[in-house]
Coordinates of C-alpha atoms in Angstrom, one line a residue:
M1 CA -104.8 260.6 -229.1
L2 CA -102.0 257.7 -230.1
A3 CA -99.5 259.3 -227.6
K4 CA -101.5 259.1 -224.8
R5 CA -102.6 255.6 -225.4
E6 CA -99.0 254.5 -225.9
Y7 CA -98.2 256.3 -222.6
G8 CA -101.1 254.4 -221.0
R9 CA -99.7 251.1 -222.3
L10 CA -96.3 252.0 -221.1
E11 CA -97.6 252.6 -217.5
I12 CA -99.5 249.5 -217.3
F13 CA -96.4 247.2 -218.2
G14 CA -94.3 249.2 -215.8
I15 CA -97.0 248.4 -213.0
I16 CA -96.7 244.8 -214.1
I17 CA -93.1 244.4 -213.8
I18 CA -93.1 246.5 -210.3
F19 CA -95.8 244.0 -209.2
I20 CA -93.3 241.0 -210.2
F21 CA -90.5 242.6 -208.7
V22 CA -92.3 243.0 -205.6
A23 CA -93.9 239.5 -205.6
L24 CA -89.9 238.1 -206.2
V25 CA -88.5 240.0 -203.5
S26 CA -91.4 239.1 -201.1
R27 CA -91.0 235.5 -201.8
L28 CA -87.4 235.5 -201.5
G29 CA -87.7 237.6 -198.1
Y30 CA -90.2 234.8 -197.4
L31 CA -88.0 231.8 -198.3
Q32 CA -85.1 233.5 -196.5
M33 CA -86.6 234.6 -193.2
A34 CA -89.4 232.4 -192.4
Q35 CA -88.4 229.1 -194.6
G36 CA -84.8 229.9 -194.1
Q37 CA -84.0 227.2 -191.5
Y38 CA -86.0 224.5 -193.1
Y39 CA -84.6 224.8 -196.6
G40 CA -80.9 225.1 -195.1
Q41 CA -81.5 221.5 -193.4
L42 CA -82.5 220.6 -196.6
A43 CA -79.7 221.8 -198.3
D44 CA -77.1 220.6 -195.4
G45 CA -78.8 217.1 -195.9
N46 CA -77.8 217.1 -199.4
R47 CA -74.2 217.8 -198.6
I48 CA -73.8 216.3 -195.2
R49 CA -73.9 212.9 -194.2
L50 CA -73.5 211.0 -190.8
I51 CA -71.3 208.1 -190.9
P52 CA -71.6 205.8 -187.9
I53 CA -68.8 205.1 -185.4
M54 CA -69.2 202.0 -183.4
A55 CA -69.2 202.1 -179.9
P56 CA -66.7 199.5 -177.8
R57 CA -68.3 196.8 -175.7
G58 CA -67.9 196.8 -171.9
V59 CA -64.6 195.1 -170.8
F60 CA -64.8 191.9 -168.5
Y61 CA -62.7 191.3 -165.5
D62 CA -62.2 188.6 -163.2
R63 CA -62.9 189.1 -159.6
N64 CA -59.2 190.3 -158.8
G65 CA -59.5 192.7 -161.5
V66 CA -57.7 191.0 -164.2
M67 CA -58.8 191.7 -167.6
L68 CA -60.2 188.7 -169.5
V69 CA -62.5 190.4 -172.5
S70 CA -61.3 193.6 -174.0
N71 CA -61.5 195.3 -177.4
R72 CA -58.9 195.9 -180.1
P73 CA -58.8 198.1 -183.4
G74 CA -59.3 196.2 -186.3
F75 CA -59.5 196.9 -190.4
T76 CA -63.0 196.6 -191.5
I77 CA -63.5 196.9 -195.3
S78 CA -67.2 198.4 -196.2
L79 CA -69.0 199.8 -199.1
L80 CA -70.6 203.1 -199.2
P81 CA -73.3 203.4 -202.2
I82 CA -73.3 207.3 -202.8
N83 CA -75.0 207.8 -206.1
G84 CA -77.1 204.6 -206.8
P85 CA -75.8 201.0 -206.9
V86 CA -72.2 199.8 -206.8
P87 CA -71.1 199.0 -210.2
D88 CA -70.7 195.4 -210.7
E89 CA -67.2 196.0 -211.9
V90 CA -66.4 197.5 -208.5
I91 CA -67.8 194.3 -206.5
G92 CA -65.9 191.9 -208.8
K93 CA -62.6 193.7 -208.2
L94 CA -63.3 193.9 -204.2
A95 CA -64.5 190.2 -204.2
V96 CA -61.1 189.0 -205.8
I97 CA -59.1 190.9 -203.2
L98 CA -61.1 189.6 -200.2
N99 CA -61.5 186.3 -201.5
L100 CA -65.2 186.3 -201.5
N101 CA -68.1 185.4 -203.7
A102 CA -69.5 188.4 -205.6
E103 CA -72.9 187.3 -204.8
E104 CA -72.1 187.3 -201.0
I105 CA -71.4 190.9 -201.6
K106 CA -74.5 191.6 -203.3
E107 CA -76.4 189.7 -200.8
K108 CA -74.9 192.5 -198.2
L109 CA -75.7 195.5 -200.4
S110 CA -79.5 194.0 -200.8
Q111 CA -79.9 194.6 -197.1
K112 CA -79.0 198.2 -196.9
T113 CA -81.6 200.3 -195.2
G114 CA -81.0 203.1 -197.1
S115 CA -79.2 205.4 -194.9
F116 CA -75.9 206.9 -195.4
E117 CA -74.3 204.1 -193.6
P118 CA -71.4 201.6 -194.6
I119 CA -72.3 198.0 -195.4
R120 CA -69.7 195.8 -193.9
V121 CA -68.2 193.5 -196.4
K122 CA -65.5 191.7 -194.4
T123 CA -64.2 192.2 -190.7
D124 CA -60.6 192.1 -189.2
V125 CA -58.5 191.9 -192.6
G126 CA -55.1 192.1 -192.5
P127 CA -52.6 194.7 -193.4
E128 CA -51.8 193.2 -196.7
I129 CA -55.7 193.5 -197.8
V130 CA -55.6 197.3 -196.8
T131 CA -52.3 197.7 -198.7
K132 CA -54.1 196.1 -202.1
I133 CA -57.3 198.5 -201.6
E134 CA -55.2 201.4 -201.1
E135 CA -53.3 200.9 -204.4
R136 CA -56.1 200.2 -206.5
R137 CA -58.3 203.2 -204.9
S138 CA -59.0 205.0 -208.2
E139 CA -60.8 201.4 -209.3
L140 CA -62.8 201.1 -206.2
P141 CA -65.2 203.8 -205.8
G142 CA -67.3 203.7 -202.6
V143 CA -64.9 201.3 -201.3
V144 CA -64.1 202.4 -197.6
I145 CA -61.6 201.2 -194.8
E146 CA -62.7 201.5 -191.4
I147 CA -61.0 200.7 -188.1
Q148 CA -63.5 199.3 -185.6
P149 CA -63.6 197.8 -182.2
L150 CA -63.1 194.0 -182.4
R151 CA -63.9 191.7 -179.5
N152 CA -60.8 190.2 -177.9
Y153 CA -61.0 187.2 -175.7
I154 CA -57.4 187.7 -174.5
N155 CA -56.9 184.2 -173.3
N156 CA -58.4 182.6 -176.4
E157 CA -60.4 179.7 -175.3
L158 CA -60.3 180.1 -171.7
A159 CA -63.7 180.4 -170.1
A160 CA -65.3 180.5 -173.9
H161 CA -68.5 179.0 -172.5
I162 CA -68.7 181.6 -169.9
F163 CA -68.3 184.6 -172.1
G164 CA -69.8 183.2 -175.3
Y165 CA -69.1 185.3 -178.5
V166 CA -70.7 188.1 -180.6
G167 CA -71.7 188.3 -184.2
E168 CA -73.9 190.6 -186.8
I169 CA -77.4 190.7 -185.5
N170 CA -80.0 188.2 -187.2
E171 CA -83.6 188.7 -188.7
T172 CA -85.1 187.3 -185.8
E173 CA -82.9 189.2 -183.1
L174 CA -83.5 192.6 -184.8
E175 CA -87.5 191.9 -185.2
S176 CA -87.4 191.2 -181.4
G177 CA -84.7 194.0 -180.5
K178 CA -86.2 196.9 -182.7
A179 CA -88.1 198.8 -179.7
Q180 CA -84.9 198.5 -177.7
G181 CA -83.1 200.4 -180.3
Y182 CA -81.2 197.7 -182.0
K183 CA -80.8 197.9 -185.8
A184 CA -79.3 195.8 -189.0
R185 CA -75.9 195.2 -189.0
D186 CA -75.6 195.6 -185.1
I187 CA -72.7 193.4 -183.5
V188 CA -74.7 191.7 -180.5
G189 CA -74.1 188.8 -178.0
K190 CA -74.8 185.4 -179.2
F191 CA -74.0 183.2 -176.5
G192 CA -72.7 183.1 -173.0
L193 CA -72.8 186.5 -170.7
E194 CA -72.0 188.6 -174.0
R195 CA -75.6 187.6 -175.1
V196 CA -77.3 187.8 -171.5
Y197 CA -75.8 191.3 -170.7
D198 CA -75.8 192.4 -174.3
K199 CA -77.9 195.5 -173.6
E200 CA -75.8 196.5 -170.5
I201 CA -72.3 196.3 -172.3
R202 CA -73.1 197.2 -176.2
G203 CA -72.5 200.8 -175.7
T204 CA -74.0 203.7 -177.9
D205 CA -72.5 204.2 -181.3
G206 CA -71.2 207.8 -182.6
G207 CA -70.7 209.2 -185.7
N208 CA -68.8 211.6 -188.1
Q209 CA -70.6 214.4 -190.0
V210 CA -68.8 214.5 -193.6
E211 CA -69.1 216.9 -196.0
V212 CA -69.5 215.5 -199.7
D213 CA -69.1 217.2 -203.0
A214 CA -71.9 217.2 -205.8
N215 CA -70.7 213.9 -206.7
G216 CA -71.3 212.6 -203.4
R217 CA -67.6 212.0 -202.2
P218 CA -66.4 212.9 -199.0
V219 CA -64.7 216.3 -198.5
Q220 CA -64.2 216.9 -194.8
V221 CA -65.2 215.9 -191.5
I222 CA -67.1 218.8 -190.1
G223 CA -68.3 217.2 -186.8
K224 CA -68.0 214.1 -184.6
K225 CA -70.2 212.4 -182.0
D226 CA -67.9 210.3 -180.0
P227 CA -69.1 206.5 -179.1
I228 CA -70.0 205.9 -175.5
P229 CA -68.5 202.6 -174.5
G230 CA -70.5 199.9 -173.2
N231 CA -70.5 199.1 -169.3
N232 CA -68.1 196.4 -167.6
L233 CA -68.6 193.5 -166.0
V234 CA -66.8 192.2 -163.0
L235 CA -67.3 188.6 -162.6
T236 CA -67.1 186.2 -159.7
I237 CA -64.6 183.9 -161.8
D238 CA -60.8 183.8 -160.7
Q239 CA -58.7 183.6 -163.3
R240 CA -56.1 181.8 -161.9
I241 CA -58.3 178.9 -160.4
Q242 CA -59.9 179.0 -164.1
K243 CA -56.8 178.3 -165.8
A244 CA -55.7 175.5 -163.5
A245 CA -59.2 173.8 -164.0
E246 CA -58.7 174.2 -167.6
A247 CA -55.1 172.9 -167.8
A248 CA -55.9 170.0 -165.2
I249 CA -58.7 168.8 -167.4
D250 CA -56.8 168.8 -170.8
E251 CA -53.8 167.1 -168.9
Q252 CA -56.0 164.3 -167.5
L253 CA -58.0 163.7 -171.1
I254 CA -54.7 163.2 -172.8
Y255 CA -53.3 160.8 -169.9
L256 CA -56.7 158.6 -170.3
Q257 CA -56.5 158.7 -173.9
T258 CA -53.0 157.7 -174.1
K259 CA -52.1 155.9 -171.2
A260 CA -55.2 154.6 -169.3
G261 CA -56.7 153.0 -172.3
Y262 CA -59.9 155.4 -172.4
T263 CA -59.5 156.4 -176.0
N264 CA -63.1 158.1 -175.9
A265 CA -62.4 160.2 -173.0
K266 CA -62.8 163.4 -174.9
A267 CA -65.1 165.2 -173.1
A268 CA -65.3 166.9 -169.4
A269 CA -67.0 169.3 -167.1
A270 CA -66.1 171.1 -163.9
V271 CA -67.5 173.8 -161.9
V272 CA -66.1 175.4 -158.6
L273 CA -68.0 177.6 -156.7
N274 CA -68.0 179.2 -153.1
P275 CA -70.9 177.5 -151.1
K276 CA -71.4 180.6 -148.8
T277 CA -72.4 183.1 -151.5
G278 CA -73.0 180.9 -154.8
E279 CA -70.3 182.7 -156.7
V280 CA -68.9 180.6 -159.2
L281 CA -65.0 180.6 -159.2
A282 CA -64.3 178.7 -162.4
M283 CA -66.6 176.9 -165.2
V284 CA -65.1 174.5 -167.6
S285 CA -66.4 172.4 -170.7
R286 CA -64.5 170.2 -172.9
P287 CA -64.2 170.3 -175.7
T288 CA -64.1 174.0 -176.4
F289 CA -64.0 176.5 -179.1
N290 CA -61.9 179.8 -179.5
P291 CA -64.5 183.0 -179.5
N292 CA -62.2 185.3 -181.5
A293 CA -62.9 183.1 -184.4
F294 CA -66.3 184.5 -184.6
N295 CA -65.0 187.9 -185.1
G296 CA -66.4 189.1 -188.8
G297 CA -68.1 186.0 -189.1
I298 CA -66.6 182.4 -188.3
S299 CA -65.5 180.9 -191.8
S300 CA -67.3 177.6 -193.1
K301 CA -64.3 175.5 -192.4
D302 CA -64.0 176.3 -188.9
W303 CA -67.9 176.2 -188.4
K304 CA -68.1 172.5 -190.0
L305 CA -65.2 171.3 -187.6
L306 CA -67.1 172.6 -184.5
N307 CA -70.6 171.2 -186.0
E308 CA -69.4 168.0 -186.9
N309 CA -67.3 167.2 -183.7
P310 CA -69.4 164.5 -181.9
H311 CA -68.7 166.1 -178.7
H312 CA -70.0 169.1 -179.3
P313 CA -67.8 171.9 -178.4
M314 CA -70.2 174.2 -178.5
D315 CA -72.4 172.9 -175.7
N316 CA -71.6 174.2 -172.3
K317 CA -71.3 170.7 -170.7
A318 CA -71.2 172.0 -167.2
I319 CA -74.8 173.4 -167.1
A320 CA -76.4 171.7 -170.2
G321 CA -74.7 168.1 -170.0
V322 CA -76.7 165.6 -168.1
Y323 CA -75.7 162.6 -166.6
P324 CA -76.5 160.0 -164.4
P325 CA -74.9 161.0 -160.8
G326 CA -73.8 157.5 -160.1
S327 CA -72.4 157.3 -156.3
T328 CA -72.5 160.9 -155.6
F329 CA -76.1 160.7 -155.1
K330 CA -75.7 158.3 -152.1
I331 CA -75.3 161.5 -150.0
I332 CA -79.1 162.1 -150.9
T333 CA -80.3 158.7 -150.4
G334 CA -78.3 158.5 -147.1
A335 CA -79.6 162.3 -145.9
A336 CA -83.2 160.9 -146.4
A337 CA -82.6 157.6 -144.7
L338 CA -81.0 159.0 -141.8
E339 CA -83.5 162.1 -141.4
L340 CA -86.4 159.7 -141.9
G341 CA -85.3 157.2 -139.5
K342 CA -84.8 154.4 -141.7
V343 CA -81.7 153.5 -140.4
T344 CA -79.6 154.6 -137.6
P345 CA -75.8 155.3 -137.3
E346 CA -75.1 152.3 -135.5
E347 CA -76.9 149.9 -137.4
K348 CA -74.7 147.3 -139.6
I349 CA -76.0 145.7 -142.6
L350 CA -74.5 142.6 -144.2
D351 CA -72.9 143.4 -147.6
T352 CA -72.1 139.7 -149.1
G353 CA -71.5 141.4 -152.5
T354 CA -75.0 141.2 -153.8
H355 CA -78.8 142.3 -152.4
W356 CA -80.9 139.7 -151.0
I357 CA -83.8 140.7 -152.6
I358 CA -82.7 141.9 -156.1
P359 CA -79.3 140.4 -157.3
K360 CA -77.6 143.6 -157.8
G361 CA -74.2 144.4 -156.5
N362 CA -71.1 146.4 -156.0
A363 CA -68.4 147.2 -158.7
M364 CA -66.1 144.2 -159.2
G365 CA -67.9 141.8 -157.1
E366 CA -66.7 143.3 -154.0
A367 CA -68.1 142.4 -150.3
L368 CA -67.5 144.6 -147.4
G369 CA -69.3 142.4 -144.8
W370 CA -71.2 144.2 -141.9
I371 CA -71.1 147.8 -142.4
N372 CA -72.6 151.1 -141.0
F373 CA -73.6 154.1 -142.3
R374 CA -70.3 156.0 -142.0
E375 CA -68.2 153.1 -143.8
A376 CA -70.9 152.3 -146.4
L377 CA -70.5 156.1 -147.6
S378 CA -67.0 156.5 -147.4
K379 CA -66.4 153.1 -149.5
S380 CA -69.3 154.1 -152.0
D381 CA -71.1 150.6 -151.0
N382 CA -73.6 149.9 -153.4
V383 CA -75.6 147.0 -151.4
Y384 CA -75.9 149.1 -148.2
F385 CA -77.5 151.9 -150.4
Y386 CA -79.5 149.4 -152.5
E387 CA -81.2 148.6 -149.1
M388 CA -81.5 152.3 -148.1
G389 CA -83.5 152.7 -151.3
N390 CA -85.8 149.5 -150.3
R391 CA -86.9 151.2 -147.0
L392 CA -87.0 154.7 -148.4
G393 CA -89.1 153.9 -151.6
I394 CA -89.1 155.6 -154.9
D395 CA -91.3 158.6 -153.5
N396 CA -89.0 159.4 -150.3
L397 CA -86.1 159.5 -152.8
E398 CA -87.7 161.8 -155.1
K399 CA -88.8 164.1 -152.4
F400 CA -85.2 164.4 -150.9
A401 CA -83.9 165.0 -154.5
R402 CA -85.9 167.8 -155.1
M403 CA -85.2 169.4 -151.5
F404 CA -81.4 169.3 -152.7
G405 CA -82.5 171.2 -155.7
L406 CA -82.3 168.5 -158.4
G407 CA -84.9 168.2 -161.4
A408 CA -84.9 172.2 -161.2
Y409 CA -82.9 174.9 -163.0
T410 CA -80.2 176.2 -160.7
G411 CA -80.9 179.6 -161.9
I412 CA -77.5 180.6 -163.2
N413 CA -77.5 183.6 -165.6
L414 CA -76.4 181.7 -168.7
P415 CA -78.6 180.5 -171.5
G416 CA -79.0 176.8 -172.3
E417 CA -79.0 175.3 -168.7
S418 CA -80.9 171.9 -168.2
D419 CA -83.2 171.0 -165.1
G420 CA -81.9 167.3 -165.1
L421 CA -84.5 164.7 -164.1
V422 CA -85.5 163.1 -160.8
A423 CA -86.3 159.5 -161.0
N424 CA -90.2 159.4 -160.2
R425 CA -93.2 157.4 -161.0
R426 CA -95.2 160.1 -162.8
Y427 CA -92.2 160.3 -165.2
K428 CA -92.2 156.6 -166.2
E429 CA -95.8 156.3 -166.7
K430 CA -95.9 159.4 -168.9
V431 CA -93.1 158.4 -171.2
Y432 CA -93.3 154.6 -171.2
G433 CA -96.8 153.8 -169.7
E434 CA -95.7 151.2 -167.6
D435 CA -95.6 151.1 -163.5
W436 CA -92.7 151.2 -161.4
Y437 CA -90.4 148.6 -160.3
L438 CA -88.4 147.8 -157.0
S439 CA -85.1 147.2 -159.2
E440 CA -85.5 150.9 -160.5
T441 CA -85.7 152.3 -157.0
F442 CA -82.5 150.6 -156.4
D443 CA -81.0 151.9 -159.5
A444 CA -82.3 155.5 -158.3
A445 CA -80.7 155.1 -154.9
I446 CA -77.2 154.8 -156.1
G447 CA -77.7 157.7 -158.9
Q448 CA -78.6 155.2 -161.7
G449 CA -81.6 154.6 -164.0
F450 CA -83.6 157.7 -164.8
Q451 CA -81.6 160.0 -162.4
L452 CA -79.9 162.8 -164.5
A453 CA -78.0 165.9 -163.1
T454 CA -75.9 168.7 -164.5
P455 CA -72.3 169.2 -163.2
L456 CA -73.6 172.8 -161.9
Q457 CA -76.4 170.8 -160.1
M458 CA -73.9 168.4 -158.3
A459 CA -71.7 171.4 -157.3
V460 CA -74.9 172.9 -155.7
V461 CA -75.8 169.9 -153.9
I462 CA -71.9 169.3 -152.7
G463 CA -72.4 173.0 -151.4
Q464 CA -75.2 172.3 -149.5
V465 CA -73.6 169.5 -147.6
A466 CA -70.7 171.8 -147.0
N467 CA -73.0 174.8 -145.9
D468 CA -75.2 172.8 -143.5
G469 CA -78.3 172.9 -146.1
Q470 CA -77.9 176.2 -147.2
R471 CA -78.5 176.5 -151.1
Y472 CA -77.6 179.9 -152.8
K473 CA -78.0 180.9 -156.6
P474 CA -74.7 180.1 -158.7
Q475 CA -73.9 183.5 -160.2
L476 CA -71.1 184.6 -162.6
V477 CA -71.3 188.4 -162.2
S478 CA -70.6 190.3 -158.9
R479 CA -71.2 194.1 -160.2
I480 CA -71.6 196.1 -163.3
T481 CA -69.5 199.0 -163.6
G482 CA -69.6 202.4 -165.9
P483 CA -67.0 203.1 -168.5
N484 CA -65.2 205.4 -165.7
G485 CA -65.3 202.8 -162.9
E486 CA -68.5 203.5 -161.1
V487 CA -70.2 200.9 -159.8
L488 CA -73.8 200.8 -161.7
K489 CA -75.2 197.5 -159.8
T490 CA -74.0 194.9 -157.5
F491 CA -75.2 191.4 -157.3
E492 CA -75.5 190.1 -153.6
P493 CA -75.6 186.3 -152.8
E494 CA -79.1 185.2 -153.2
K495 CA -80.4 182.5 -150.9
T496 CA -83.0 179.9 -152.8
G497 CA -83.4 177.0 -150.5
Q498 CA -82.8 175.2 -147.3
V499 CA -82.2 171.3 -146.6
T500 CA -83.1 171.1 -143.0
L501 CA -81.8 168.0 -141.3
A502 CA -81.0 167.2 -137.7
E503 CA -77.4 168.6 -136.8
S504 CA -76.2 165.0 -135.9
N505 CA -77.2 163.9 -139.4
W506 CA -75.2 166.7 -141.2
T507 CA -72.1 165.9 -138.8
L508 CA -72.2 162.4 -139.6
I509 CA -72.6 163.2 -143.6
Q510 CA -69.8 165.5 -143.1
E511 CA -67.6 163.3 -141.5
S512 CA -68.4 160.3 -143.6
L513 CA -67.2 162.3 -146.8
R514 CA -64.3 163.4 -144.8
E515 CA -63.2 159.7 -144.9
V516 CA -63.5 159.9 -148.5
A517 CA -60.2 161.8 -148.6
L518 CA -58.5 159.7 -146.0
E519 CA -56.5 156.1 -146.0
G520 CA -59.2 153.7 -147.0
G521 CA -61.3 156.1 -148.9
T522 CA -61.8 156.4 -152.8
A523 CA -60.1 159.7 -152.7
A524 CA -57.4 159.0 -150.4
T525 CA -54.7 158.7 -153.3
A526 CA -55.2 162.2 -154.3
F527 CA -56.1 163.8 -150.8
G528 CA -54.7 161.3 -148.1
D529 CA -51.8 163.7 -147.4
F530 CA -53.1 167.1 -148.6
P531 CA -52.3 169.9 -146.6
V532 CA -55.7 171.3 -146.7
A533 CA -58.7 168.9 -145.3
I534 CA -61.0 167.9 -148.2
A535 CA -64.0 165.9 -147.8
G536 CA -65.8 164.5 -150.9
K537 CA -67.5 161.9 -152.7
T538 CA -66.3 159.7 -155.7
G539 CA -68.8 158.4 -158.5
T540 CA -68.8 156.3 -161.5
S541 CA -72.1 156.4 -163.8
E542 CA -72.8 153.7 -166.2
N543 CA -73.1 154.5 -169.6
S544 CA -74.6 152.3 -172.5
H545 CA -72.6 154.0 -175.3
G546 CA -69.6 153.4 -173.9
S547 CA -67.1 153.4 -170.9
D548 CA -68.6 154.8 -167.8
H549 CA -68.4 158.4 -166.9
G550 CA -66.2 159.4 -163.8
W551 CA -67.5 161.8 -161.2
F552 CA -66.1 163.7 -158.0
V553 CA -67.9 166.3 -155.9
G554 CA -65.9 167.8 -152.8
Y555 CA -65.2 170.7 -150.7
G556 CA -62.7 172.2 -148.6
P557 CA -61.5 173.5 -146.2
Y558 CA -63.2 170.7 -144.2
E559 CA -63.5 172.8 -141.0
D560 CA -64.6 176.2 -143.1
P561 CA -65.6 175.4 -146.7
R562 CA -65.0 178.4 -149.0
V563 CA -64.5 176.1 -152.4
A564 CA -66.9 173.5 -153.6
V565 CA -66.2 171.6 -156.7
A566 CA -67.9 168.8 -159.3
I567 CA -66.3 167.1 -161.9
I568 CA -67.2 164.7 -164.6
V569 CA -65.3 162.9 -167.2
E570 CA -67.1 161.5 -169.9
Q571 CA -66.1 157.7 -170.6
G572 CA -63.0 158.0 -168.2
G573 CA -64.1 154.9 -165.9
F574 CA -64.1 155.2 -162.1
G575 CA -64.3 158.8 -160.8
S576 CA -61.4 157.7 -158.2
S577 CA -58.8 157.6 -161.2
S578 CA -60.6 159.8 -163.6
A579 CA -62.0 163.0 -161.8
V580 CA -60.2 163.1 -158.5
P581 CA -56.7 163.8 -160.1
I582 CA -58.1 167.1 -161.9
A583 CA -59.9 168.1 -158.3
K584 CA -56.5 167.9 -156.6
K585 CA -55.1 170.2 -159.1
I586 CA -58.0 172.9 -158.6
M587 CA -57.7 172.4 -155.0
E588 CA -54.0 173.3 -155.2
A589 CA -54.7 176.4 -157.2
A590 CA -57.6 177.4 -154.8
F591 CA -55.5 177.1 -151.9
N592 CA -52.4 178.2 -153.3
I593 CA -50.5 174.9 -152.8
N594 CA -47.4 174.2 -154.4
Q595 CA -46.6 177.7 -155.7
T596 CA -43.3 179.4 -155.4
P597 CA -42.9 182.4 -153.1
A598 CA -42.9 184.8 -156.0
E599 CA -46.2 183.1 -157.4
A600 CA -47.9 183.3 -153.6
A601 CA -47.1 186.8 -153.7
K602 CA -48.9 187.5 -157.0
I603 CA -51.9 185.2 -156.6
Y604 CA -55.2 185.5 -155.1
R605 CA -55.9 183.9 -151.7
P606 CA -59.3 182.5 -151.3
Q607 CA -59.2 182.4 -147.7
T608 CA -59.2 186.2 -147.2
A609 CA -61.8 186.8 -150.2
L610 CA -64.0 184.2 -150.6

C-alpha cells in the first residue's frame, strides 16, 4: 500500500513539473514569436540613442549669384546627461574652462525635455577650448564636442538690416511654433529675412543612431540620418551697389562730423530700387551691427554697446525711421496743384522772400522774384509752394499724398516697417483736440509739420514719378531655390497703385526734376556733368532736436529710368551737401562709372538686367 501511495505522489509531482515546463516553454515561445518585435524595440531603446544633427540653413545669394550668407562648421560644447543629473563637480570644471557661470549651465540643463539630446552650453568655441576639454576628458563625463553649422555673414556688417540674424528659440517663439515642428533649442531667425523666411530656409535635422553600453556611454554609431539643408534665397540685392552705398554713407558721415561741423551726423539711410519692378537693389541703415556677433548668443558687453547707442543700430531706419520729407514732398504738392488746376505751368508767382499771408519764407531769406512752376520746383522755392498749399487746402494735400502711397505700409517683406504719417485734420483733432490752421497747411505743403515718411516710402514716391505714376511693391527676394538649385518659387513684380495725372503734368514734373541736376539746380554740383542723365529733388527737413536732416530722391537714366534712390542723413544739414554726394556714388556704381576696364568686365550692368 505504501509503495503504491508513494508512486502516486511521484506521478502527481512529475505532472506538475511537466506542466510548469510546458508553461515556461509556451510563455517563452509567445514572448519570442508574438511579442518579440515589441520587446526587441524596448531592448534597442535601452541600448540605442538618436543624437540630433543640425541642418544647415539655406544660403543667400545676390541677384547675380554672389554668395552673401552661408554656413561654416563650428565647435559647440554640449552636455549629454546619460545616467541622471550631471554632477556639480563636472559643471564647475566646465564652467571654468568656458569662462561661464556654473548657474548659467544649470539653467540650461533645467530646460532639458527628457530626450537623449545634447544641451548646447557654448557655441562657436575656439580650438584652444576644444584642446582643454580633450585633455581633461576623463574628468568631464557627459561633455561632448559637436561640429555644427553656424551662420556665416560673409561680409560682416554688409546688409545686416536686410539679412537679420539667428539665435536660439525663446519660449514665446516655441509656443507659437510647436504646431510647425519647432522644438526647444532650435536655431531660428530673429530679425530681417532670416526671420521672415525661417520656415523655408531652416532645413530638416538629421541624427546619428548611437549604441551605448550598460553605463550609457556611446560605443559605436550604427546608423545615420543625414540632415536636409534648407532652401536658398536669391535676392534682388546687387552686392556691388550695396557695397558702394554703404561705403558712400560711411565716408560722408565721417566727412560731415570731422570737416563740415555736423558732429551729430551719425545716422543715415538709403534705399535703391528699380522703379519698373519694385526690386530693391540696395538698402542701408546706419549705424549698423555685425550679425556674426549673435552666433551662439551675443555677449553682454556687445549687447550693451548696441542697446545703449543713442542712434539705435538695431533699427532699420530705411523702413522704420520716420522723418519730415522736407522739400522732397513738393513733388506731391506740385502734382496736386497742376492736376486740380490750382496753377498753370506758365503762371508766375512773386517770391519776395516771405509769403504775403503768413510770414513764412525761404531758407537763408532768399527771394527769387517772379517764378513759374518749373523754376519753383527745380530751385526748391518755399514761398511758391506755400501758395500752392494755400490754394489746395490740407484735404487735397492729404488726398494726393495718400495717392502716392504715403501714410501706408509699402508691403515690403521685412518686419518693423512704419507707415509714416500724412498731415490731416482728423489726426490733429484726435491727438491734440484742436482745429487745423492755415500755417499748418503751409508747413505740410513743403513736407514739414505733421508730415512724416520713411526713406523707403520716398523711394517709392520718386519711383512713381520715374514710372509715370505706376507703383510696385518693394521686394527683396526674387526666388526660392532648393538645395540642388531647382526653382521652387518665383516672385514676380506686383503692381500696388497708380497715380493718374495728365501726361503734360507728368512731363512738366519730370522736366523740372531733371533741371535740379543741371546748372542752377540744387544738385548740379554732383550731377551737372554726370555722364548719365539724372533727375531728382533735394530736401532739408527741420529737426527740433538738433541740426536739420538732409534728403535726396532721384532716378536715372532720365530717358529710361532703371534706378531710383532715396537718401536721408540725420543732422547732416542741407540735402544738397549731405545726401547728394552719397547719391552720386550710388549712381556711379549702378551705371558702372569710373570703373577700370577689368572691373567693368566683372561687374553687373543694370542696363541689361534691370
